Every structure is written in structure tokens, then in C-alpha cells.
Short mmCIF file of N, CA and C and ligand atoms in Angstrom, two decimals:
data_model
loop_
_atom_site.label_atom_id
_atom_site.label_comp_id
_atom_site.label_asym_id
_atom_site.label_seq_id
_atom_site.Cartn_x
_atom_site.Cartn_y
_atom_site.Cartn_z
N MET A 706 14.89 -3.49 -26.57
CA MET A 706 14.11 -1.95 -25.53
C MET A 706 13.05 -1.70 -25.97
N GLU A 707 12.47 -0.84 -25.35
CA GLU A 707 10.71 -1.47 -25.92
C GLU A 707 10.20 0.00 -24.59
N ILE A 708 10.02 0.85 -25.09
CA ILE A 708 9.47 2.12 -24.78
C ILE A 708 7.62 2.34 -24.18
N GLN A 709 7.50 2.05 -23.57
CA GLN A 709 5.82 1.19 -22.77
C GLN A 709 5.07 2.29 -22.96
N GLY A 710 3.97 2.14 -23.44
CA GLY A 710 3.74 3.23 -23.21
C GLY A 710 2.53 3.18 -21.49
N LYS A 711 2.01 3.94 -20.78
CA LYS A 711 1.87 3.97 -19.30
C LYS A 711 0.10 3.58 -19.33
N ALA A 712 0.43 2.53 -18.52
CA ALA A 712 -1.82 2.16 -18.33
C ALA A 712 -2.04 3.00 -17.35
N PRO A 713 -3.37 2.82 -17.65
CA PRO A 713 -4.28 3.73 -16.77
C PRO A 713 -4.25 2.89 -15.20
N THR A 714 -4.95 4.49 -14.53
CA THR A 714 -4.78 4.66 -14.02
C THR A 714 -6.55 4.14 -13.21
N VAL A 715 -6.00 3.18 -12.11
CA VAL A 715 -7.18 2.03 -12.12
C VAL A 715 -7.23 2.71 -10.63
N LYS A 716 -8.58 2.86 -9.49
CA LYS A 716 -9.43 2.94 -8.57
C LYS A 716 -8.89 1.64 -8.03
N GLY A 717 -8.45 1.88 -6.49
CA GLY A 717 -8.32 1.21 -5.57
C GLY A 717 -9.77 0.14 -5.44
N PRO A 718 -10.42 -1.40 -4.85
CA PRO A 718 -11.41 -1.95 -4.91
C PRO A 718 -12.05 -1.53 -3.74
N ALA A 719 -13.35 -1.73 -3.47
CA ALA A 719 -14.22 -1.13 -1.35
C ALA A 719 -14.18 -2.09 -0.96
N GLU A 720 -14.14 -3.56 -1.78
CA GLU A 720 -12.98 -4.88 -1.13
C GLU A 720 -12.21 -4.90 -0.07
N THR A 721 -11.11 -4.33 -0.26
CA THR A 721 -9.98 -4.84 -0.36
C THR A 721 -9.10 -2.56 0.77
N PHE A 722 -9.80 -1.94 0.37
CA PHE A 722 -9.39 0.13 0.88
C PHE A 722 -10.93 0.12 1.25
N THR A 723 -10.69 0.89 2.09
CA THR A 723 -11.47 2.22 2.56
C THR A 723 -11.27 3.86 2.17
N GLY A 724 -12.27 4.32 1.31
CA GLY A 724 -12.06 5.65 1.06
C GLY A 724 -11.47 5.32 -0.65
N ASP A 725 -10.85 6.97 -0.63
CA ASP A 725 -10.55 6.58 -2.57
C ASP A 725 -9.06 6.73 -2.41
N VAL A 726 -8.58 5.28 -3.31
CA VAL A 726 -7.19 4.80 -3.67
C VAL A 726 -6.81 4.67 -4.87
N TRP A 727 -5.90 4.65 -4.68
CA TRP A 727 -5.51 4.50 -6.42
C TRP A 727 -4.32 4.67 -6.61
N PHE A 728 -4.09 3.37 -8.16
CA PHE A 728 -2.84 2.73 -8.87
C PHE A 728 -2.79 2.78 -10.15
N ASP A 729 -0.71 3.34 -10.00
CA ASP A 729 -0.50 3.38 -10.87
C ASP A 729 0.52 2.27 -11.57
N VAL A 730 0.20 1.70 -12.64
CA VAL A 730 1.44 0.13 -12.14
C VAL A 730 2.96 1.06 -12.93
N ILE A 731 4.46 0.39 -12.44
CA ILE A 731 5.02 0.58 -13.39
C ILE A 731 5.21 -0.18 -13.48
N THR A 732 5.91 -1.26 -13.62
CA THR A 732 5.31 -2.42 -13.70
C THR A 732 3.89 -3.80 -13.55
N GLY A 733 4.38 -4.88 -13.77
CA GLY A 733 4.00 -5.76 -13.08
C GLY A 733 3.72 -6.89 -14.48
N GLY A 734 4.11 -7.29 -15.12
CA GLY A 734 3.84 -8.21 -16.36
C GLY A 734 3.67 -9.73 -16.33
N ASP A 735 3.62 -10.50 -17.10
CA ASP A 735 3.21 -12.33 -16.74
C ASP A 735 4.20 -12.31 -16.94
N PHE A 736 4.66 -12.03 -17.52
CA PHE A 736 6.18 -13.05 -17.55
C PHE A 736 7.60 -12.64 -15.74
N GLU A 737 6.21 -11.58 -14.95
CA GLU A 737 8.06 -11.53 -13.95
C GLU A 737 7.18 -11.12 -13.01
N ARG A 738 8.11 -11.50 -12.12
CA ARG A 738 7.79 -11.44 -10.18
C ARG A 738 7.49 -11.08 -9.71
N MET A 739 7.98 -9.93 -9.71
CA MET A 739 8.62 -8.18 -9.37
C MET A 739 7.18 -6.99 -10.51
N ARG A 740 6.35 -6.45 -8.82
CA ARG A 740 5.34 -5.89 -9.26
C ARG A 740 6.25 -4.03 -8.22
N VAL A 741 5.51 -3.18 -8.60
CA VAL A 741 6.06 -1.86 -8.87
C VAL A 741 5.21 -0.88 -8.63
N ASN A 742 4.30 -0.29 -8.50
CA ASN A 742 2.93 0.62 -7.86
C ASN A 742 3.28 1.52 -7.49
N THR A 743 2.63 2.26 -8.13
CA THR A 743 2.91 3.93 -7.23
C THR A 743 0.37 4.06 -6.53
N VAL A 744 1.15 4.42 -5.79
CA VAL A 744 -0.95 4.02 -4.24
C VAL A 744 -0.80 6.06 -4.04
N ARG A 745 -1.56 6.05 -4.68
CA ARG A 745 -1.67 7.85 -4.31
C ARG A 745 -3.26 7.58 -2.75
N PHE A 746 -3.14 7.60 -2.00
CA PHE A 746 -4.15 7.79 -0.67
C PHE A 746 -5.38 9.39 -0.54
N ALA A 747 -6.35 8.79 -0.45
CA ALA A 747 -7.17 10.38 -0.09
C ALA A 747 -6.65 10.52 1.51
N PRO A 748 -7.04 11.49 0.93
CA PRO A 748 -7.85 11.33 3.30
C PRO A 748 -7.87 10.73 4.10
N GLY A 749 -7.67 10.08 5.13
CA GLY A 749 -8.42 9.11 5.81
C GLY A 749 -8.45 7.70 4.81
N ALA A 750 -7.77 7.70 3.76
CA ALA A 750 -8.21 6.05 2.87
C ALA A 750 -6.48 5.49 3.63
N ARG A 751 -7.44 3.93 2.86
CA ARG A 751 -5.59 2.80 4.11
C ARG A 751 -6.66 1.87 3.29
N THR A 752 -5.70 1.32 3.12
CA THR A 752 -5.62 -0.12 2.67
C THR A 752 -6.67 -1.60 3.83
N ALA A 753 -7.26 -2.50 3.49
CA ALA A 753 -7.32 -2.99 5.15
C ALA A 753 -6.79 -4.49 5.43
N TRP A 754 -6.17 -4.51 6.69
CA TRP A 754 -5.75 -5.65 6.69
C TRP A 754 -5.38 -6.45 5.25
N HIS A 755 -3.55 -6.83 5.10
CA HIS A 755 -3.19 -7.95 4.76
C HIS A 755 -1.75 -8.22 4.73
N SER A 756 -1.54 -9.40 4.77
CA SER A 756 -0.03 -9.57 4.37
C SER A 756 0.20 -9.38 2.77
N HIS A 757 2.09 -9.84 2.57
CA HIS A 757 2.67 -10.55 1.48
C HIS A 757 2.05 -11.40 1.07
N PRO A 758 2.40 -12.00 0.45
CA PRO A 758 4.23 -13.28 0.76
C PRO A 758 5.02 -14.13 0.94
N ARG A 759 5.04 -13.05 0.22
CA ARG A 759 7.17 -12.57 0.42
C ARG A 759 8.13 -10.63 0.00
N GLY A 760 6.93 -10.18 0.58
CA GLY A 760 6.90 -9.11 1.98
C GLY A 760 6.73 -7.43 0.53
N GLN A 761 6.91 -6.42 1.55
CA GLN A 761 7.29 -5.44 0.81
C GLN A 761 7.51 -4.37 0.97
N THR A 762 7.46 -4.08 -0.04
CA THR A 762 9.05 -2.59 0.62
C THR A 762 7.95 -1.42 0.86
N LEU A 763 7.84 -0.81 0.95
CA LEU A 763 7.10 0.50 0.17
C LEU A 763 8.33 1.81 0.34
N TYR A 764 8.01 2.82 -0.66
CA TYR A 764 8.74 4.11 -0.45
C TYR A 764 7.56 5.31 -0.51
N VAL A 765 7.98 6.11 0.63
CA VAL A 765 6.77 7.37 0.67
C VAL A 765 7.39 8.92 0.37
N THR A 766 6.62 9.03 -1.35
CA THR A 766 7.15 10.32 -1.60
C THR A 766 5.97 11.15 -1.78
N GLU A 767 5.22 11.24 -0.94
CA GLU A 767 4.25 13.27 -0.82
C GLU A 767 3.27 12.82 0.47
N GLY A 768 3.50 13.73 0.41
CA GLY A 768 2.52 13.75 2.81
C GLY A 768 2.90 13.07 3.10
N ARG A 769 1.41 12.49 4.17
CA ARG A 769 1.49 11.78 5.81
C ARG A 769 0.54 11.33 5.67
N GLY A 770 1.28 9.71 6.11
CA GLY A 770 0.56 8.00 6.24
C GLY A 770 0.38 7.90 7.32
N LEU A 771 0.21 6.71 7.74
CA LEU A 771 0.21 6.12 8.52
C LEU A 771 0.15 4.07 8.39
N ILE A 772 0.65 3.57 9.08
CA ILE A 772 0.86 2.01 9.20
C ILE A 772 0.79 1.91 10.67
N GLN A 773 0.22 0.31 10.46
CA GLN A 773 0.63 -0.53 11.77
C GLN A 773 0.12 -1.93 10.64
N SER A 774 0.96 -2.80 12.10
CA SER A 774 1.94 -3.97 12.29
C SER A 774 0.85 -4.25 12.61
N ARG A 775 0.04 -5.47 12.59
CA ARG A 775 -0.95 -6.12 14.00
C ARG A 775 0.00 -6.32 14.99
N GLY A 776 -1.05 -5.44 16.68
CA GLY A 776 -0.21 -6.07 17.86
C GLY A 776 0.62 -4.82 17.73
N GLY A 777 1.07 -3.42 16.38
CA GLY A 777 1.81 -2.63 16.84
C GLY A 777 0.82 -1.30 17.06
N GLU A 778 2.15 -0.31 17.35
CA GLU A 778 0.86 1.27 17.39
C GLU A 778 1.13 0.64 16.24
N VAL A 779 0.14 2.90 15.52
CA VAL A 779 -0.07 3.38 14.08
C VAL A 779 0.70 4.00 14.66
N ILE A 780 1.96 3.78 13.41
CA ILE A 780 2.90 4.63 13.50
C ILE A 780 3.05 6.16 12.10
N GLN A 781 3.84 7.43 12.22
CA GLN A 781 3.88 7.99 11.41
C GLN A 781 4.72 7.47 10.43
N ILE A 782 3.81 7.71 8.67
CA ILE A 782 5.33 7.60 7.96
C ILE A 782 5.52 8.79 7.41
N ARG A 783 6.87 9.12 6.14
CA ARG A 783 6.64 11.17 5.80
C ARG A 783 8.27 10.20 4.84
N PRO A 784 7.72 11.40 3.51
CA PRO A 784 8.74 10.95 2.76
C PRO A 784 10.10 11.35 2.42
N GLY A 785 10.39 9.82 1.89
CA GLY A 785 11.57 9.58 1.85
C GLY A 785 12.18 8.66 3.15
N GLU A 786 11.03 8.61 3.80
CA GLU A 786 11.28 6.71 4.94
C GLU A 786 10.85 5.83 3.74
N VAL A 787 11.33 4.81 3.72
CA VAL A 787 11.31 3.06 3.36
C VAL A 787 10.89 2.57 4.80
N ILE A 788 9.90 1.91 4.39
CA ILE A 788 9.14 0.87 4.87
C ILE A 788 9.11 -0.86 4.68
N TYR A 789 9.41 -1.58 5.09
CA TYR A 789 9.06 -3.24 4.72
C TYR A 789 8.99 -4.06 5.58
N THR A 790 7.74 -5.01 5.21
CA THR A 790 6.51 -5.53 5.98
C THR A 790 7.24 -6.56 5.46
N SER A 791 7.83 -7.85 6.41
CA SER A 791 8.07 -9.23 6.15
C SER A 791 7.19 -10.05 5.53
N PRO A 792 7.75 -11.41 4.65
CA PRO A 792 6.48 -12.74 4.13
C PRO A 792 5.60 -12.82 5.43
N GLY A 793 3.95 -12.34 5.32
CA GLY A 793 3.19 -12.68 6.37
C GLY A 793 2.60 -12.17 6.82
N GLU A 794 3.70 -10.88 7.67
CA GLU A 794 3.20 -9.46 8.63
C GLU A 794 1.76 -9.13 7.90
N GLU A 795 0.63 -9.17 9.69
CA GLU A 795 -0.05 -8.56 9.00
C GLU A 795 -0.09 -7.57 9.32
N HIS A 796 -0.59 -6.11 8.36
CA HIS A 796 -1.15 -4.78 7.50
C HIS A 796 -1.83 -4.11 7.37
N TRP A 797 -1.45 -2.38 7.66
CA TRP A 797 -2.47 -1.72 6.43
C TRP A 797 -1.12 -0.82 6.79
N HIS A 798 -2.06 -0.07 5.03
CA HIS A 798 -0.86 1.11 5.30
C HIS A 798 -1.90 2.37 5.25
N GLY A 799 -1.52 4.01 4.97
CA GLY A 799 -2.44 4.37 4.20
C GLY A 799 -1.70 6.26 4.93
N ALA A 800 -3.18 7.11 4.02
CA ALA A 800 -3.26 8.56 5.11
C ALA A 800 -3.35 8.58 5.53
N ALA A 801 -2.72 9.72 6.22
CA ALA A 801 -2.98 10.56 7.11
C ALA A 801 -5.09 10.77 7.10
N PRO A 802 -5.87 11.11 8.42
CA PRO A 802 -6.96 12.19 8.12
C PRO A 802 -6.98 12.72 7.64
N ASP A 803 -5.79 14.07 7.82
CA ASP A 803 -6.02 15.60 7.53
C ASP A 803 -4.73 15.58 5.96
N HIS A 804 -3.81 14.60 5.55
CA HIS A 804 -2.83 14.63 4.27
C HIS A 804 -3.57 13.60 3.26
N PHE A 805 -3.35 14.29 1.93
CA PHE A 805 -3.68 12.70 0.52
C PHE A 805 -1.68 12.07 1.79
N MET A 806 -1.87 11.13 0.76
CA MET A 806 -0.06 10.44 1.16
C MET A 806 -0.49 9.39 -0.30
N THR A 807 1.53 9.26 -0.60
CA THR A 807 1.30 9.00 -1.86
C THR A 807 3.20 7.79 -1.20
N HIS A 808 3.15 6.75 -1.95
CA HIS A 808 3.95 5.64 -1.84
C HIS A 808 4.06 4.75 -3.36
N ILE A 809 5.75 4.45 -2.86
CA ILE A 809 5.53 3.69 -4.46
C ILE A 809 5.88 1.57 -3.50
N ALA A 810 5.12 0.90 -4.01
CA ALA A 810 5.02 -0.36 -3.13
C ALA A 810 6.25 -1.61 -4.08
N LEU A 811 6.59 -1.59 -3.70
CA LEU A 811 7.44 -2.82 -4.43
C LEU A 811 7.18 -4.19 -3.59
N TRP A 812 6.69 -5.08 -4.82
CA TRP A 812 6.87 -6.60 -3.61
C TRP A 812 6.71 -7.41 -5.33
N GLU A 813 7.36 -9.01 -5.12
CA GLU A 813 7.24 -9.62 -5.92
C GLU A 813 6.13 -10.71 -5.29
N VAL A 814 5.65 -11.52 -6.11
CA VAL A 814 4.01 -12.31 -6.37
C VAL A 814 5.18 -13.11 -5.80
N ASP A 815 4.31 -14.46 -5.26
CA ASP A 815 4.75 -16.33 -5.12
C ASP A 815 4.81 -16.76 -5.67
N ASP A 816 4.85 -18.63 -5.27
CA ASP A 816 4.46 -19.02 -6.80
C ASP A 816 3.47 -18.81 -8.26
N GLN A 817 2.31 -18.83 -7.06
CA GLN A 817 1.12 -18.70 -7.61
C GLN A 817 0.74 -17.79 -7.66
N GLY A 818 1.45 -16.37 -8.08
CA GLY A 818 0.91 -14.66 -8.22
C GLY A 818 0.80 -14.07 -7.94
N GLN A 819 0.76 -15.40 -6.26
CA GLN A 819 -0.40 -13.82 -5.64
C GLN A 819 0.75 -13.01 -4.61
N SER A 820 -0.28 -11.72 -4.48
CA SER A 820 0.08 -10.36 -3.98
C SER A 820 0.08 -10.44 -2.74
N ALA A 821 -1.19 -10.72 -2.02
CA ALA A 821 -1.35 -10.38 -0.43
C ALA A 821 -2.38 -11.42 -0.63
N THR A 822 -2.21 -11.74 0.74
CA THR A 822 -3.82 -12.59 1.28
C THR A 822 -4.26 -10.95 2.26
N TRP A 823 -6.14 -10.64 1.89
CA TRP A 823 -6.12 -9.68 2.31
C TRP A 823 -7.39 -10.25 3.86
N GLY A 824 -7.47 -9.39 4.48
CA GLY A 824 -8.54 -9.47 5.68
C GLY A 824 -9.64 -8.46 6.04
N ALA A 825 -10.14 -8.06 6.86
CA ALA A 825 -11.18 -6.97 7.20
C ALA A 825 -10.32 -6.13 6.87
N HIS A 826 -11.39 -4.83 7.14
CA HIS A 826 -11.27 -3.47 6.71
C HIS A 826 -10.63 -2.48 7.93
N VAL A 827 -10.10 -2.00 7.90
CA VAL A 827 -9.30 -1.20 9.10
C VAL A 827 -10.59 -0.48 9.29
N THR A 828 -11.74 -1.10 10.64
CA THR A 828 -11.85 0.14 11.01
C THR A 828 -11.90 1.68 11.85
N ASP A 829 -12.52 2.22 12.46
CA ASP A 829 -12.29 3.17 12.20
C ASP A 829 -11.08 4.24 14.04
N ASP A 830 -12.37 2.60 14.40
CA ASP A 830 -11.20 2.31 16.26
C ASP A 830 -9.63 1.89 15.91
N GLU A 831 -9.47 1.54 14.69
CA GLU A 831 -8.24 1.16 14.55
C GLU A 831 -7.58 1.79 13.97
N TYR A 832 -7.93 2.39 12.91
CA TYR A 832 -7.62 4.14 12.16
C TYR A 832 -6.56 4.86 13.47
N GLY A 833 -8.04 5.52 13.60
CA GLY A 833 -7.70 5.76 14.92
C GLY A 833 -8.09 7.35 15.05
N GLY A 834 -7.28 7.97 13.60
CA GLY A 834 -7.74 8.99 13.19
C GLY A 834 -6.80 10.37 13.82
N GLN A 835 -5.78 9.69 14.15
CA GLN A 835 -4.72 10.30 14.79
C GLN A 835 -4.17 11.90 13.61
N ARG A 836 -3.67 12.69 13.84
CA ARG A 836 -4.26 14.05 13.68
C ARG A 836 -2.26 14.06 13.60
N THR A 837 -1.56 14.35 12.24
CA THR A 837 -0.35 14.63 12.08
C THR A 837 0.39 16.38 11.65
MN1 MN B 1365 1.27 -4.03 2.33
#
């Protein structure tokens, strides 16, 4: 057994996020595939378009959020909801324009240690800015 200290909170990089996004790593060591992060999005903040090689589960814990799969509608997400995206499914997730949103993100890296393949930022038109 090991009581582990908490890693410092890390800001999501501007290359792959719009707005203020902060990560707290719960687990993600060098010798395991599992990744679990708490991710906090400020109002209007969101990921860029991306996909995960082994899929991803999101568990919304606070606030109001939005998520969209490529070709689908922008969907509102709320605390208690669990959202699964399949391996290779292109999508984005973030806060609503008028609320913070926190989710726990759970995924596995692939054989090369990759978590995601990143694409373009989500434009304001794509984001839509629907109020919740
Ligand atoms: Mn994702």
C-alpha cells in the first residue's frame, strides 16, 4: 500500500483546449494503461475535436456541459450522467456557456502510450453557445 500525494493541478494547453480547463490526475502512472482525471471547465471552455484510441468514459460530477460526436447534435450533459465514446469516435466535450462543468474522465492509453488524436479547435459556430 502507498498513500500517494496529490499531483499539482495542471492547466489544459491552448493547443488542444479553448478557454480555461484544469486537470487533476487521480491516476496515470508509467506502468499502467489506466488514466483517471478530474477535469474542470470554465463556462464556454471545451476540448478541441479529438478521438481516443481505446475509447473514453466521462462521469459528470458538477455543473452543466455539452458534448458532440462528429455528425451528431450538441447534447447537454448533467451531473450523474455517464457518457462513453467508442475507440476512434471523433468528439468534443466542455462546459455550457453559462455554467462550469466538472467531469471525471476514464480511459486507457494504447500500446504506444497515446491517449488521444487531436484535431481542430471547436469553433464558436460549432459550439453553438446554447444556454442551459
Ligand atoms: Mn474525449
